[in-house]
Coordinates of C-alpha atoms in Angstrom, one line a residue:
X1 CA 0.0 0.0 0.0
X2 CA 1.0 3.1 -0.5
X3 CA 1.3 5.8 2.5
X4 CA -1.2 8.8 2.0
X5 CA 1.7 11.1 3.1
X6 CA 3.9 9.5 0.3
X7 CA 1.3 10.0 -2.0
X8 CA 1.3 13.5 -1.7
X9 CA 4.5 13.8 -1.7
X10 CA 4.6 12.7 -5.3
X11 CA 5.7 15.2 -8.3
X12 CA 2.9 15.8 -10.7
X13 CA 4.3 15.4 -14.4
X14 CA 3.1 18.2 -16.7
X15 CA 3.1 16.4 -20.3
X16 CA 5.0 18.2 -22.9
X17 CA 3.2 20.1 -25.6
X18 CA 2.5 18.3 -28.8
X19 CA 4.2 19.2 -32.0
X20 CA 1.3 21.5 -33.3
X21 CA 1.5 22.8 -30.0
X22 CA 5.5 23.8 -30.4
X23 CA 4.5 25.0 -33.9
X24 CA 1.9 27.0 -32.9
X25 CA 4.0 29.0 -30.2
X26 CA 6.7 29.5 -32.6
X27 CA 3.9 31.5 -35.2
X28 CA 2.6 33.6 -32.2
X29 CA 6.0 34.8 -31.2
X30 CA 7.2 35.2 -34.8
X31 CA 4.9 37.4 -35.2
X32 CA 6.1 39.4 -32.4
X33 CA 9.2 40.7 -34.7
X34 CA 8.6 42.7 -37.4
X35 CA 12.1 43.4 -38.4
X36 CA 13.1 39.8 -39.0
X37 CA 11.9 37.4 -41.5
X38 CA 11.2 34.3 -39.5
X39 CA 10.1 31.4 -41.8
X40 CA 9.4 27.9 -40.7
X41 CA 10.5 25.0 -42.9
X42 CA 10.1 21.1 -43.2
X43 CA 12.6 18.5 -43.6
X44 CA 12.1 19.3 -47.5
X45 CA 12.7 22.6 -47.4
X46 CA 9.3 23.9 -48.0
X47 CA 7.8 26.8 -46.4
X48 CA 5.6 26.0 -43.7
X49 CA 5.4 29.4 -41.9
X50 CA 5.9 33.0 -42.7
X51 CA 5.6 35.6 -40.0
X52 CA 4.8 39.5 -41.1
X53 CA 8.7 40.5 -41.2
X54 CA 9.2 38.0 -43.9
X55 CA 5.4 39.5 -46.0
X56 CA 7.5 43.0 -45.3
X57 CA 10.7 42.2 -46.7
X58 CA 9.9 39.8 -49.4
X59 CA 6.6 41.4 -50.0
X60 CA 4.9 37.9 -50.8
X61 CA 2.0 37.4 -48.6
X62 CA 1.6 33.8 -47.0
X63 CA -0.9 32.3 -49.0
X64 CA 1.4 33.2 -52.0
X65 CA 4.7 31.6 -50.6
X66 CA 3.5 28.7 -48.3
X67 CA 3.4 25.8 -49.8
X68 CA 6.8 26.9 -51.9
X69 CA 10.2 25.3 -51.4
X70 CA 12.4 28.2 -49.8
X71 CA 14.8 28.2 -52.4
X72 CA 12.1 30.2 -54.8
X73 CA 14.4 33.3 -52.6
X74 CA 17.0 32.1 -54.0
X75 CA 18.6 34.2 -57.6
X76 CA 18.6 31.6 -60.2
X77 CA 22.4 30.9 -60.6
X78 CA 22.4 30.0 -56.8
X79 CA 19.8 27.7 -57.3
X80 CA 21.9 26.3 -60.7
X81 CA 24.7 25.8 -58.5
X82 CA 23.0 23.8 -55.7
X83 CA 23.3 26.7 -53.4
X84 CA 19.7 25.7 -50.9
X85 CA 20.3 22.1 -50.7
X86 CA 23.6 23.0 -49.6
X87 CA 23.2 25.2 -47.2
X88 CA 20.2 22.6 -45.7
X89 CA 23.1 20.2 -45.7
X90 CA 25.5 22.0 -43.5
X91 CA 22.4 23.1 -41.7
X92 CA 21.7 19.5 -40.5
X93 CA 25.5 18.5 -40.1
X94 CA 26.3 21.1 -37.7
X95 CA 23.1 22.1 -36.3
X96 CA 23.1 25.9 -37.4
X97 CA 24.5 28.0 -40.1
X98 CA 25.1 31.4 -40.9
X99 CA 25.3 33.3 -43.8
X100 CA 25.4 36.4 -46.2
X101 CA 24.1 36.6 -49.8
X102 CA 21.7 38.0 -52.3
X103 CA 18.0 37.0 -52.0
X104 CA 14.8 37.7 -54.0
X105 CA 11.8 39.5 -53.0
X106 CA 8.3 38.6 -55.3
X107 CA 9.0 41.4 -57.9
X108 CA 12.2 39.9 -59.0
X109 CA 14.4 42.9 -57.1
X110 CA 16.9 41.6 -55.4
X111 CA 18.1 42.5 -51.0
X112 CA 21.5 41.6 -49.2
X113 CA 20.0 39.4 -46.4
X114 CA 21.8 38.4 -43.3
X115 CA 20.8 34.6 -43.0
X116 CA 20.7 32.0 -40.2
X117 CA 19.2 28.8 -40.3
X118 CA 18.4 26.2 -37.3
X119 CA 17.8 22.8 -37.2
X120 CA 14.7 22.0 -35.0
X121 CA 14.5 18.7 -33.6
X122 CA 11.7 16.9 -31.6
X123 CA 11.4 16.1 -28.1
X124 CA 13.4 12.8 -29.2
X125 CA 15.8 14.6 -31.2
X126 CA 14.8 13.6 -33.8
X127 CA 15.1 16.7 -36.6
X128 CA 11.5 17.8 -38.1
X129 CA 12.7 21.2 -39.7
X130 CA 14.4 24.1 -39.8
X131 CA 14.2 27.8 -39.0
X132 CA 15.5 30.4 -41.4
X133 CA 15.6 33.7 -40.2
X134 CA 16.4 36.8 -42.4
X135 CA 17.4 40.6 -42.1
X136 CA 17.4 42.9 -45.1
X137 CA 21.2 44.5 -44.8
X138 CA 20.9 46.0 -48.2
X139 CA 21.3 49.7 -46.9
X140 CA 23.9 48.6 -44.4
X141 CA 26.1 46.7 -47.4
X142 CA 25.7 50.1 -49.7
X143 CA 27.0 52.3 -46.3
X144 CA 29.1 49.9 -46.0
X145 CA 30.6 49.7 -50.0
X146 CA 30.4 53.2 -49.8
X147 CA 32.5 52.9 -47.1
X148 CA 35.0 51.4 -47.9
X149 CA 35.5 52.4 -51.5
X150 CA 36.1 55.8 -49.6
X151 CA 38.6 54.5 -48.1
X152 CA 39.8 52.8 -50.8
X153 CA 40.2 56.1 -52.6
X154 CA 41.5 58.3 -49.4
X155 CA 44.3 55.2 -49.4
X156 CA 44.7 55.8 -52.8
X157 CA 45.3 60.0 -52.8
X158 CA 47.0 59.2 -50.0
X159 CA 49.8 56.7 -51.7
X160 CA 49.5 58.9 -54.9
X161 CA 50.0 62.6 -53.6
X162 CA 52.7 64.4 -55.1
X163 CA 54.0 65.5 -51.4
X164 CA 55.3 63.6 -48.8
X165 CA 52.7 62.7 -46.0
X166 CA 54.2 61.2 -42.6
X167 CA 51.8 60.2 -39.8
X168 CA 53.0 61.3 -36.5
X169 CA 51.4 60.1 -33.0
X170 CA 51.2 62.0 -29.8
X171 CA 54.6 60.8 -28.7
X172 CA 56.2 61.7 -31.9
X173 CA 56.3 58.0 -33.5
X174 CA 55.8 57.8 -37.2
X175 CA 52.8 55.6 -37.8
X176 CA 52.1 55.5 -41.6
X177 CA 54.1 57.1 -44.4
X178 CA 53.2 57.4 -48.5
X179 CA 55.1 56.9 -51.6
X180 CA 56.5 59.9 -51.7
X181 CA 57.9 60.2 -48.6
X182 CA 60.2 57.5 -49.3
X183 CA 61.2 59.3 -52.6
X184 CA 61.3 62.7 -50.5
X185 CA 63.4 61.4 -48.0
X186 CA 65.2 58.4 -49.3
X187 CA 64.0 55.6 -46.6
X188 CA 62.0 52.6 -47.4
X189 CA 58.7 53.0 -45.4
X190 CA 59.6 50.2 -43.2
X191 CA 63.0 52.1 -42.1
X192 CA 60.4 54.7 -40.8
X193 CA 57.4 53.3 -39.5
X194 CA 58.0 53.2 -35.6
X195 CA 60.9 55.5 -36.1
X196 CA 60.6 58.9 -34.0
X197 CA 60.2 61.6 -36.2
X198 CA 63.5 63.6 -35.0
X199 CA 65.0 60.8 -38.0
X200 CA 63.9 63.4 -41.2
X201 CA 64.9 66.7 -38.9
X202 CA 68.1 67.8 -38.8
X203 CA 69.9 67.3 -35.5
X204 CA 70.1 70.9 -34.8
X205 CA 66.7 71.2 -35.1
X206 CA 65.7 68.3 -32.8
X207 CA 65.3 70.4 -29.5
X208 CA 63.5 73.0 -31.2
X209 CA 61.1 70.2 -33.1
X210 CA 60.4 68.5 -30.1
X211 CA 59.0 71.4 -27.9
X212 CA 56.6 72.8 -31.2
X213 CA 55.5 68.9 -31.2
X214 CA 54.6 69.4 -27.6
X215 CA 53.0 72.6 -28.0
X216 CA 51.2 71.4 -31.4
X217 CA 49.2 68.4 -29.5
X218 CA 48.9 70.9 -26.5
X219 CA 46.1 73.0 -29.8
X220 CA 45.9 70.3 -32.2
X221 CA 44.3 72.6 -35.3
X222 CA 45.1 72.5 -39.5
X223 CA 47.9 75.5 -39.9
X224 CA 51.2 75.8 -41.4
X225 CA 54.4 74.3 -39.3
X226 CA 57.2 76.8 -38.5
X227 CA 55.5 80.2 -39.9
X228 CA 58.1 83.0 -40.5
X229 CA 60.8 80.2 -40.7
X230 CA 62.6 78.5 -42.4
X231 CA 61.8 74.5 -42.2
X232 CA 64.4 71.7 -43.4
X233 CA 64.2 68.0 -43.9
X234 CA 67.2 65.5 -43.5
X235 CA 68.0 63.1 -46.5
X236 CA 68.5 59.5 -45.7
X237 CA 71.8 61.1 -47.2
X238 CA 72.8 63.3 -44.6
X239 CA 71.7 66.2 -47.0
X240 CA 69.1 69.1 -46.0
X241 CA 66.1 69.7 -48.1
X242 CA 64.0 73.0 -47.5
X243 CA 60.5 72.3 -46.9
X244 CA 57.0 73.5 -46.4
X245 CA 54.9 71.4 -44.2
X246 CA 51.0 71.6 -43.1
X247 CA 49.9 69.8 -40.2
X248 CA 46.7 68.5 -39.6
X249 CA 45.0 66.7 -36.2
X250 CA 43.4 63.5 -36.8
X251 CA 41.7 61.2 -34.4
X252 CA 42.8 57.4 -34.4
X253 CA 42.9 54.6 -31.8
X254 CA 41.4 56.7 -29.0
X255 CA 44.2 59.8 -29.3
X256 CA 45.4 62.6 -31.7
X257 CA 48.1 62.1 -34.1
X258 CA 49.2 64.2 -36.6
X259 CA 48.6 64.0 -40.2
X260 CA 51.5 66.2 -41.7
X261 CA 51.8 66.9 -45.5
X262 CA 55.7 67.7 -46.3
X263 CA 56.3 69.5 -49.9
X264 CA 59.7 69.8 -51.0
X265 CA 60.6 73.5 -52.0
X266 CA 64.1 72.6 -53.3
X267 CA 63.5 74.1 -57.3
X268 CA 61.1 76.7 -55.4
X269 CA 63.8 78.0 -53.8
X270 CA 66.7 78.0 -56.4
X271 CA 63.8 79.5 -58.8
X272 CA 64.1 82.5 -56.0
X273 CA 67.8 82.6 -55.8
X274 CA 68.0 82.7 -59.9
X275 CA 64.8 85.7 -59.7
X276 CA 67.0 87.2 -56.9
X277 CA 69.9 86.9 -59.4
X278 CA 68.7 87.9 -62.2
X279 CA 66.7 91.1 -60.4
X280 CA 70.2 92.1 -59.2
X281 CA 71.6 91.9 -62.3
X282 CA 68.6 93.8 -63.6
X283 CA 69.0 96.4 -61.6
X284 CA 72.8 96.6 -62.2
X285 CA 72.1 97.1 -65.5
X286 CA 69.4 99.8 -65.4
X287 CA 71.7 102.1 -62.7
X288 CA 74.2 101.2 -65.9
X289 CA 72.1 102.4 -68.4
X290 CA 71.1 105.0 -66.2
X291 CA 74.6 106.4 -65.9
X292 CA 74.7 106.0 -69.8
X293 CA 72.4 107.9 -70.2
X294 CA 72.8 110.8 -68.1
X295 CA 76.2 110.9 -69.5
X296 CA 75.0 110.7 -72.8
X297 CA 73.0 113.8 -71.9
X298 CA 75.8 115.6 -70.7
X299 CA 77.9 115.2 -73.4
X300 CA 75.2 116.1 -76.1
X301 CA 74.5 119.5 -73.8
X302 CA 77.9 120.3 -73.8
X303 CA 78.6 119.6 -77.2
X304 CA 75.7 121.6 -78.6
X305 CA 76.6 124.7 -76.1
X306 CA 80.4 124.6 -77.0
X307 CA 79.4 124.8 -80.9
X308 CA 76.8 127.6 -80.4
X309 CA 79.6 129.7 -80.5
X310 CA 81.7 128.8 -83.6
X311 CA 78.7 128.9 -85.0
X312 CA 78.0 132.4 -84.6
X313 CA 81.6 133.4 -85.4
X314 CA 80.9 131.8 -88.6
X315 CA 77.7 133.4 -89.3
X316 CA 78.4 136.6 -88.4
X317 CA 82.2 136.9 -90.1
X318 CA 79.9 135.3 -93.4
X319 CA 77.4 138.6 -92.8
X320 CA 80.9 141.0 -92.5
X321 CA 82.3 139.4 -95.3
X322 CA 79.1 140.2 -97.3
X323 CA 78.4 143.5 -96.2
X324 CA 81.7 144.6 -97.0
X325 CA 82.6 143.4 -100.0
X326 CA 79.1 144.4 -101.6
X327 CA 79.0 144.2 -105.3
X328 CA 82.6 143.4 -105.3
X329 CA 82.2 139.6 -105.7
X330 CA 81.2 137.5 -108.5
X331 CA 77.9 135.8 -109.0
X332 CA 79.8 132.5 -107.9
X333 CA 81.2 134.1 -104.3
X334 CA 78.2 135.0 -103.3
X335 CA 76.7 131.8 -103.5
X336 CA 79.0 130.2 -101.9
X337 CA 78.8 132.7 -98.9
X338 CA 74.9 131.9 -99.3
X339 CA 75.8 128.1 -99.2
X340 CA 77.9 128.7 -96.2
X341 CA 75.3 131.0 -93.8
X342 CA 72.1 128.8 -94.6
X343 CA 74.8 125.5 -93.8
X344 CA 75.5 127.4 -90.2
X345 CA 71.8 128.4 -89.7
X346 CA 70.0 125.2 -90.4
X347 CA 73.3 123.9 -87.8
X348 CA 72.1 126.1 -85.3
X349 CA 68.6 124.9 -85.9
X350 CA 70.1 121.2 -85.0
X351 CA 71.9 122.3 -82.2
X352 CA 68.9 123.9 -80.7
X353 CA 66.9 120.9 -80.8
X354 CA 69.5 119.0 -79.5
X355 CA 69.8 120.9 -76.9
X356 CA 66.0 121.0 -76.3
X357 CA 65.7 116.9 -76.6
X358 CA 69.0 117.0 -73.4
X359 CA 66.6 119.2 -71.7
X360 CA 63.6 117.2 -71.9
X361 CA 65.4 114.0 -70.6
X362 CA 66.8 116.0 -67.4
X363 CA 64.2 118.2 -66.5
X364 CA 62.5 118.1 -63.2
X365 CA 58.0 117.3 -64.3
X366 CA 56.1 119.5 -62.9
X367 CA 52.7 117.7 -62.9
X368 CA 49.1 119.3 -62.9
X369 CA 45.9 119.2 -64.3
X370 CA 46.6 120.0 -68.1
X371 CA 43.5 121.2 -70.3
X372 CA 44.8 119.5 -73.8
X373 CA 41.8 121.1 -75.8
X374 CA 43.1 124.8 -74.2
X375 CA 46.7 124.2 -75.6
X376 CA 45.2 122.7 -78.9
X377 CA 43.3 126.2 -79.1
X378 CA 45.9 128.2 -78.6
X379 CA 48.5 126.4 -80.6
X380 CA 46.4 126.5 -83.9
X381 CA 45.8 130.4 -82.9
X382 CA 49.5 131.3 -82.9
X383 CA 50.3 129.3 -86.2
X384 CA 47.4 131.4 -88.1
X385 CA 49.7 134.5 -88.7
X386 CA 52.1 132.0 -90.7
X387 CA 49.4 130.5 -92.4
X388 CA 47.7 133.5 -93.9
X389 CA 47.6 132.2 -97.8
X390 CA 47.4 128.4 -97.0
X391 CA 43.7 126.5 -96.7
X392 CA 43.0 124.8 -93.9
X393 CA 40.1 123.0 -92.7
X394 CA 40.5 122.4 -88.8
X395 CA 38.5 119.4 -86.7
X396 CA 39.1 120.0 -83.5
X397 CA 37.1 117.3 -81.6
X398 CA 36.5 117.9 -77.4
X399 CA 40.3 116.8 -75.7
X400 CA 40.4 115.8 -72.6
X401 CA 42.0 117.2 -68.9
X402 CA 45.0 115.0 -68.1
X403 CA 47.7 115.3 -65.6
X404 CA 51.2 116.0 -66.7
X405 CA 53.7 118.8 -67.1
X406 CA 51.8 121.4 -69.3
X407 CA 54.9 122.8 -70.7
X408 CA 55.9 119.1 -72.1
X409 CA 52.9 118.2 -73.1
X410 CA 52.7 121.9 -74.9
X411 CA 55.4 121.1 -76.6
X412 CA 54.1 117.6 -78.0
X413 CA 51.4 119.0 -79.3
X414 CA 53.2 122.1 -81.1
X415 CA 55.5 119.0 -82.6
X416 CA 53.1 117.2 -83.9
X417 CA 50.1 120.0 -85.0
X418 CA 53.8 121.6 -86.7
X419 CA 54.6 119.0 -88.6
X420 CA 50.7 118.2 -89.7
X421 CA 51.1 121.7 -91.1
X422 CA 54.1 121.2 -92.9
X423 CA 53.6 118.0 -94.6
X424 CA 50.3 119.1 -96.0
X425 CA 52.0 121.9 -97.9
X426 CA 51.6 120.3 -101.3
X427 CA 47.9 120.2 -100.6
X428 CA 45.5 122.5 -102.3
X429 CA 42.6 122.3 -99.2
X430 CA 44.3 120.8 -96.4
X431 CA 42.5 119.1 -93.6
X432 CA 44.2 118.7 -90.1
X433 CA 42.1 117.0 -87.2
X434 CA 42.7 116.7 -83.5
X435 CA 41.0 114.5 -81.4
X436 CA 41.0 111.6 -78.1
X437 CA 39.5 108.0 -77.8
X438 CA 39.1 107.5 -74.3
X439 CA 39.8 104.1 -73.3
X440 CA 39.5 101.8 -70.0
X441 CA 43.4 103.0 -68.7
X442 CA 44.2 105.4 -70.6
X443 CA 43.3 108.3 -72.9
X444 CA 44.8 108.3 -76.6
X445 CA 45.2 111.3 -78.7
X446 CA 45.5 112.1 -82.4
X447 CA 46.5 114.3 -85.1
X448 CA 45.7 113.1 -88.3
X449 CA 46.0 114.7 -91.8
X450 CA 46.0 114.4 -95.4
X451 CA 49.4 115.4 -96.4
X452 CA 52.1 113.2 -98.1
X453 CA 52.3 110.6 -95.7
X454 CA 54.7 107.9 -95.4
X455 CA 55.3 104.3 -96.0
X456 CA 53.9 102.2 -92.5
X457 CA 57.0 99.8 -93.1
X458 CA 59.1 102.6 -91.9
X459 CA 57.0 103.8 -89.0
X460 CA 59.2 102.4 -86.4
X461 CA 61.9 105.1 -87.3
X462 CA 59.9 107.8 -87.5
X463 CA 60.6 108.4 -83.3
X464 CA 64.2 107.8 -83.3
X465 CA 66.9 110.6 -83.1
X466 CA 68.1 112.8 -86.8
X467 CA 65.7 109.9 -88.3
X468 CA 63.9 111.6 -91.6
X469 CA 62.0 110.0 -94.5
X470 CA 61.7 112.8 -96.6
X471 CA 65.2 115.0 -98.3
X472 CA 65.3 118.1 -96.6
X473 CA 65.0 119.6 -100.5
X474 CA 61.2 118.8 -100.1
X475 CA 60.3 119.5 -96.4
X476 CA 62.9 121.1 -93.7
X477 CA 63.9 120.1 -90.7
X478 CA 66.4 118.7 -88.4
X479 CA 64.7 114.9 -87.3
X480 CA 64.7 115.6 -83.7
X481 CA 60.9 117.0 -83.4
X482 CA 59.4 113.2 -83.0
X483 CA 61.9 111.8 -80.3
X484 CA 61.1 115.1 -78.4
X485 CA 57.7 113.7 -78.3
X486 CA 58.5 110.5 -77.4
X487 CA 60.8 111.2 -74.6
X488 CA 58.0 113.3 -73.0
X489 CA 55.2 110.5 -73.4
X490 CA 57.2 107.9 -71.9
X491 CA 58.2 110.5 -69.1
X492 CA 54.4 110.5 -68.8
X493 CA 53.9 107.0 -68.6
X494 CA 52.6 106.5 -72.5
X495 CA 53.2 105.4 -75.6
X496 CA 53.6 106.5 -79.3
X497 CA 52.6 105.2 -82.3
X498 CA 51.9 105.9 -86.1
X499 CA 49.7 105.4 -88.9
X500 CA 49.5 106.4 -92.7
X501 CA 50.2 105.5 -95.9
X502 CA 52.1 106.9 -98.9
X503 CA 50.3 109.9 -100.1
X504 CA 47.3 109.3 -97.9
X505 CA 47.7 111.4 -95.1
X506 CA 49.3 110.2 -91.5
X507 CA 48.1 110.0 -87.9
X508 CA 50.2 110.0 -85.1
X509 CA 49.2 109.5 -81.8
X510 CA 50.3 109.6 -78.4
X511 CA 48.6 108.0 -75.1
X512 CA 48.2 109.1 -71.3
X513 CA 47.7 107.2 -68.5
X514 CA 44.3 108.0 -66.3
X515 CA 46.0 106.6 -63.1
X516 CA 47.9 109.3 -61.3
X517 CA 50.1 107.5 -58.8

C-alpha cells in the first residue's frame, strides 16, 4: 500500500506540448518581430510558416509563398549551383548556419540578407525542420561599400599625392608614411614606421622640433608648421632639403596624431635665388644704363653749347664778309657765302633741338591738371599768322583734362600740329584734325591729316633721333621734333605710335595714362 503522506508527496508530471502545439507557439512569437523574416520550414525545405517580417521584406504574402520550397528566394544561378540544398546540408550537419548573400523578393528585385538557419529537432531529437531567419542588410552593405570604396580612394590619394605625408602620434612616433615620402626622404617605409620623427629633422633642429610637437598636441588645429621660418628636412643622405609642411590633427585609436603633408621646396627656392639673381643683375644694368644715359646727356648739352659759338663766329664773319665786300664779288662768291650762312643756320637749328631733346630728358615734371583742348586752341591760334595764304580745314574734336607737365605736353602738341602743317603743304585744301578715344586706362590722342604721308613699313623710325623720310629739298627740318615727343610720353607714362600711308595722309598718336600714382 501506498502511505497517504507519500502519496502527496509525489511530483505531478506536466506532459509536454505536442508538436502543433511547439509549432503554434513558434507563429505567435514570430509574429512578435517585425524586423526579422522568421520562416518555418520542413525536412524538404518547403515553407511551412511565414511571419509578417518576412510579407514585409519579401513582400509575398503567406498564401502566396506557403506551400513553396524556400529556395524560390534564391537568384537563379544560386539555385543552378545547388546553393539551398547546400546550405540545408551544413544546416543538418552542424546544427546551425550562418550566412550572407543576395536573395529575391516577389517582384524579381533583389536585398543583401543576413541569414541564419536552425535545425529543429523533436522532443526525441529527432530533426522535423528548420528555422530560417532573415534581415534585409541592403542599406547597411551600400554604407558599408560606400565605405570602404572611400577608403579605398582616401588610401589611394594618399599613396599617390605628389607630397610627402608622414603620420606622426602623440609621442612623436611615425605611424604610416606614402610613396612619396620615401622618394622625398630616401628611406623605405619600413626604415620609418615606428621610427621617432626627429630621423627626417636635422639634428640641430631636434630640440626646437620637439617642444613645437609638444606645443602642437597641447592645440591640435590645421595650420602651417614653423611660420616666418625656415623648415628643413634630413635626406636618408645626410643632405638638408628646405620644406614647407602643413599639419593636420586627426583622431585614431582613441588619441590625436598628426597627419602632416611635407612639400619639397628645393627648385622653389633655387627659382628664388635665380629671380634674386637675375633682379640684381637687372638692376645693375638699369643704374648702368642710367649712368649712360645721363652721361649721354651731358655730353650732347655740352657739345651743342660749345658749338653755339663757332657757329656764330661763322655766321656773323659770313654777314661782314658780305656786307663789305658788296658788289665786289662774283655771282659765284656769293653763292657760296649763301651756301655757307644757310649751312650754319640750319646747324644752329640742329643744335637747338638737340639741346632742347637734353633738356627734356633732365628736367625736373612738374605735374598738374593739363587742359589738352586749351593748348590745342591756342597752338592753332599762334600758327594762323604764318598761315595767312594756305587753306585749312580744322577738326578739333572735345580733348580731354589730363595730368602731366603742361609745358611738355605743350610742346608735343606744337611737334606734332607743326609738322601736320608742314607736310600738307603740297595740298591745295588741307585738312588737319585733333581728337582723343578714351579708353579703360588710358586716354589716346591724335593728329591726323592728309598730307604726303609715309610708307607704314618705316613707321618704327619715325621716333628715333636725326631719323627723316623725306630730303630736306622737299620738307625742312632737323629729325629731332618726334623723339622730343617720345621722350616726354614715356616721361608721362605712354606710348607713341603711327599710322598712314604713302600719299594718304598720316596720324600720329600719343597716349596718357588716367592713373595718377
Amino acid at each position: 500500500m501506498v502511505d497517504k503522506h507519500d502519496e502527496d508527496k509525489t511530483t505531478a508530471v506536466v506532459p509536454e506540448p505536442s508538436q502543433r502545439a511547439r509549432d503554434q507557439l513558434f507563429r505567435l512569437a514570430a509574429e512578435q518581430v517585425k524586423d526579422y523574416a522568421l520562416i518555418l520550414l520542413n525536412l524538404k525545405g518547403e515553407i511551412i510558416s511565414w511571419n509578417s517580417g518576412a510579407e514585409r521584406i519579401t513582400r509575398y504574402l503567406a498564401h502566396e509563398i506557403l506551400g513553396r520550397h524556400f529556395s524560390v528566394l534564391h537568384p537563379k544561378e544560386e539555385i543552378r549551383s545547388g546553393a539551398p540544398q547546400r546550405e540545408l546540408a551544413i544546416t543538418g550537419s552542424m546544427g546551425s548556419v550562418e550566412l550572407q548573400g543576395w536573395r529575391l523578393r516577389k517582384d524579381g528585385s533583389r536585398f543583401w540578407a543576413a541569414i541564419t538557419i536552425n535545425e529543429l529537432r523533436d522532443t526525441a531529437d529527432e530533426r522535423t525542420g528548420y528555422v530560417l531567419i532573415l534581415h534585409d542588410n541592403t542599406e547597411r552593405r551600400a554604407s558599408e561599400e560606400a565605405m570602404a570604396k572611400s577608403r579605398t580612394m582616401l588610401e589611394r590619394l594618399f599613396e599617390t599625392a605628389p607630397d610627402a605625408i608622414v603620420v606622426v602620434d602623440g609621442g612623436g612616433v611615425i605611424r604610416k608614411v606614402n610613396q612619396q615620402a620615401e622618394v622625398t626622404f630616401g628611406y623605405m617605409r619600413e626604415e620609418l614606421v615606428g621610427q621617432r620623427i626627429e630621423l627626417l629633422i636635422p639634428k640641430r633642429f631636434h630640440k626646437r622640433h620637439r617642444q613645437h610637437l609638444r606645443n602642437y598636441f597641447g592645440d591640435p588645429r590645421a595650420r602651417k608648421m614653423g611660420i616666418g621660418l625656415e623648415l628643413y628636412g634630413r635626406h636618408q643622405n645626410g643632405s638638408e632639403i628646405p620644406v614647407d609642411i602643413m599639419l593636420n590633427p586627426i583622431e585614431a585609436q582613441d588619441a590625436t596624431w598628426v597627419f602632416a603633408v611635407i612639400r619639397d621646396i628645393t627648385i622653389q627656392k633655387q627659382g628664388e635665388a635665380k629671380i634674386m639673381e637675375l633682379n640684381l643683375a637687372l638692376r645693375n644694368q638699369l643704374e648702368q644704363l642710367a649712368a649712360t644715359n645721363r652721361e649721354l646727356e651731358s655730353f650732347s648739352y655740352s657739345v651743342s653749347h660749345d658749338l653755339r659759338a663757332p657757329l656764330r663766329h661763322i655766321i656773323g664773319f659770313v654777314d661782314l664778309l658780305s656786307s663789305k665786300a658788296g658788289t665786289g664779288l662774283d655771282e659765284k662768291s656769293r653763292h657760296y657765302l649763301d651756301v655757307i650762312s644757310g649751312a650754319a643756320k640750319k646747324m644752329g637749328l640742329l643744335i637747338d633741338d638737340l639741346l632742347a631733346f637734353s633738356r627734356m630728358g633732365r628736367s625736373e615734371m612738374m605735374k598738374g591738371w593739363v587742359d589738352l583742348g586749351l593748348l590745342v586752341r591756342e597752338i592753332v591760334a599762334d600758327l594762323q599768322g604764318d598761315l595767312q595764304e594756305r587753306e585749312i580745314e580744322w577738326d578739333i574734336a572735345p580733348l580731354p583734362v589730363v595730368l602731366g607737365d603742361a609745358a611738355m605736353l605743350r610742346q608735343v602738341l606744337i611737334n606734332l600740329i607743326g609738322n601736320a602743317v608742314k607736310f600738307t603743304r603740297s595740298r591745295a585744301a588741307a585738312r588737319i584734325a585733333v581728337g582723343a578715344v578714351d579708353r579703360e586706362n588710358e586716354q589716346e590722342i591724335y593728329v591726323r591729316d592728309n598730307g604726303v604721308g609715309f610708307d607704314e613699313a618705316y613707321a618704327n623710325k619715325l621716333f628715333g633721333l636725326f631719323q627723316r623720310l623725306h630730303a630736306n629739298e622737299e620738307f625742312e627740318g632737323t629729325g629731332v621734333g618726334l623723339a622730343i615727343v617720345q621722350r616726354i610720353v614715356l616721361r608721362h607714362g605712354g606710348r607713341v605710335w603711327a599710322e598712314g600711308g604713302v600719299g594718304a595722309g598720316a596720324c600720329f598718336w600719343f597716349s596718357l595714362p588716367k592713373k595718377t600714382g
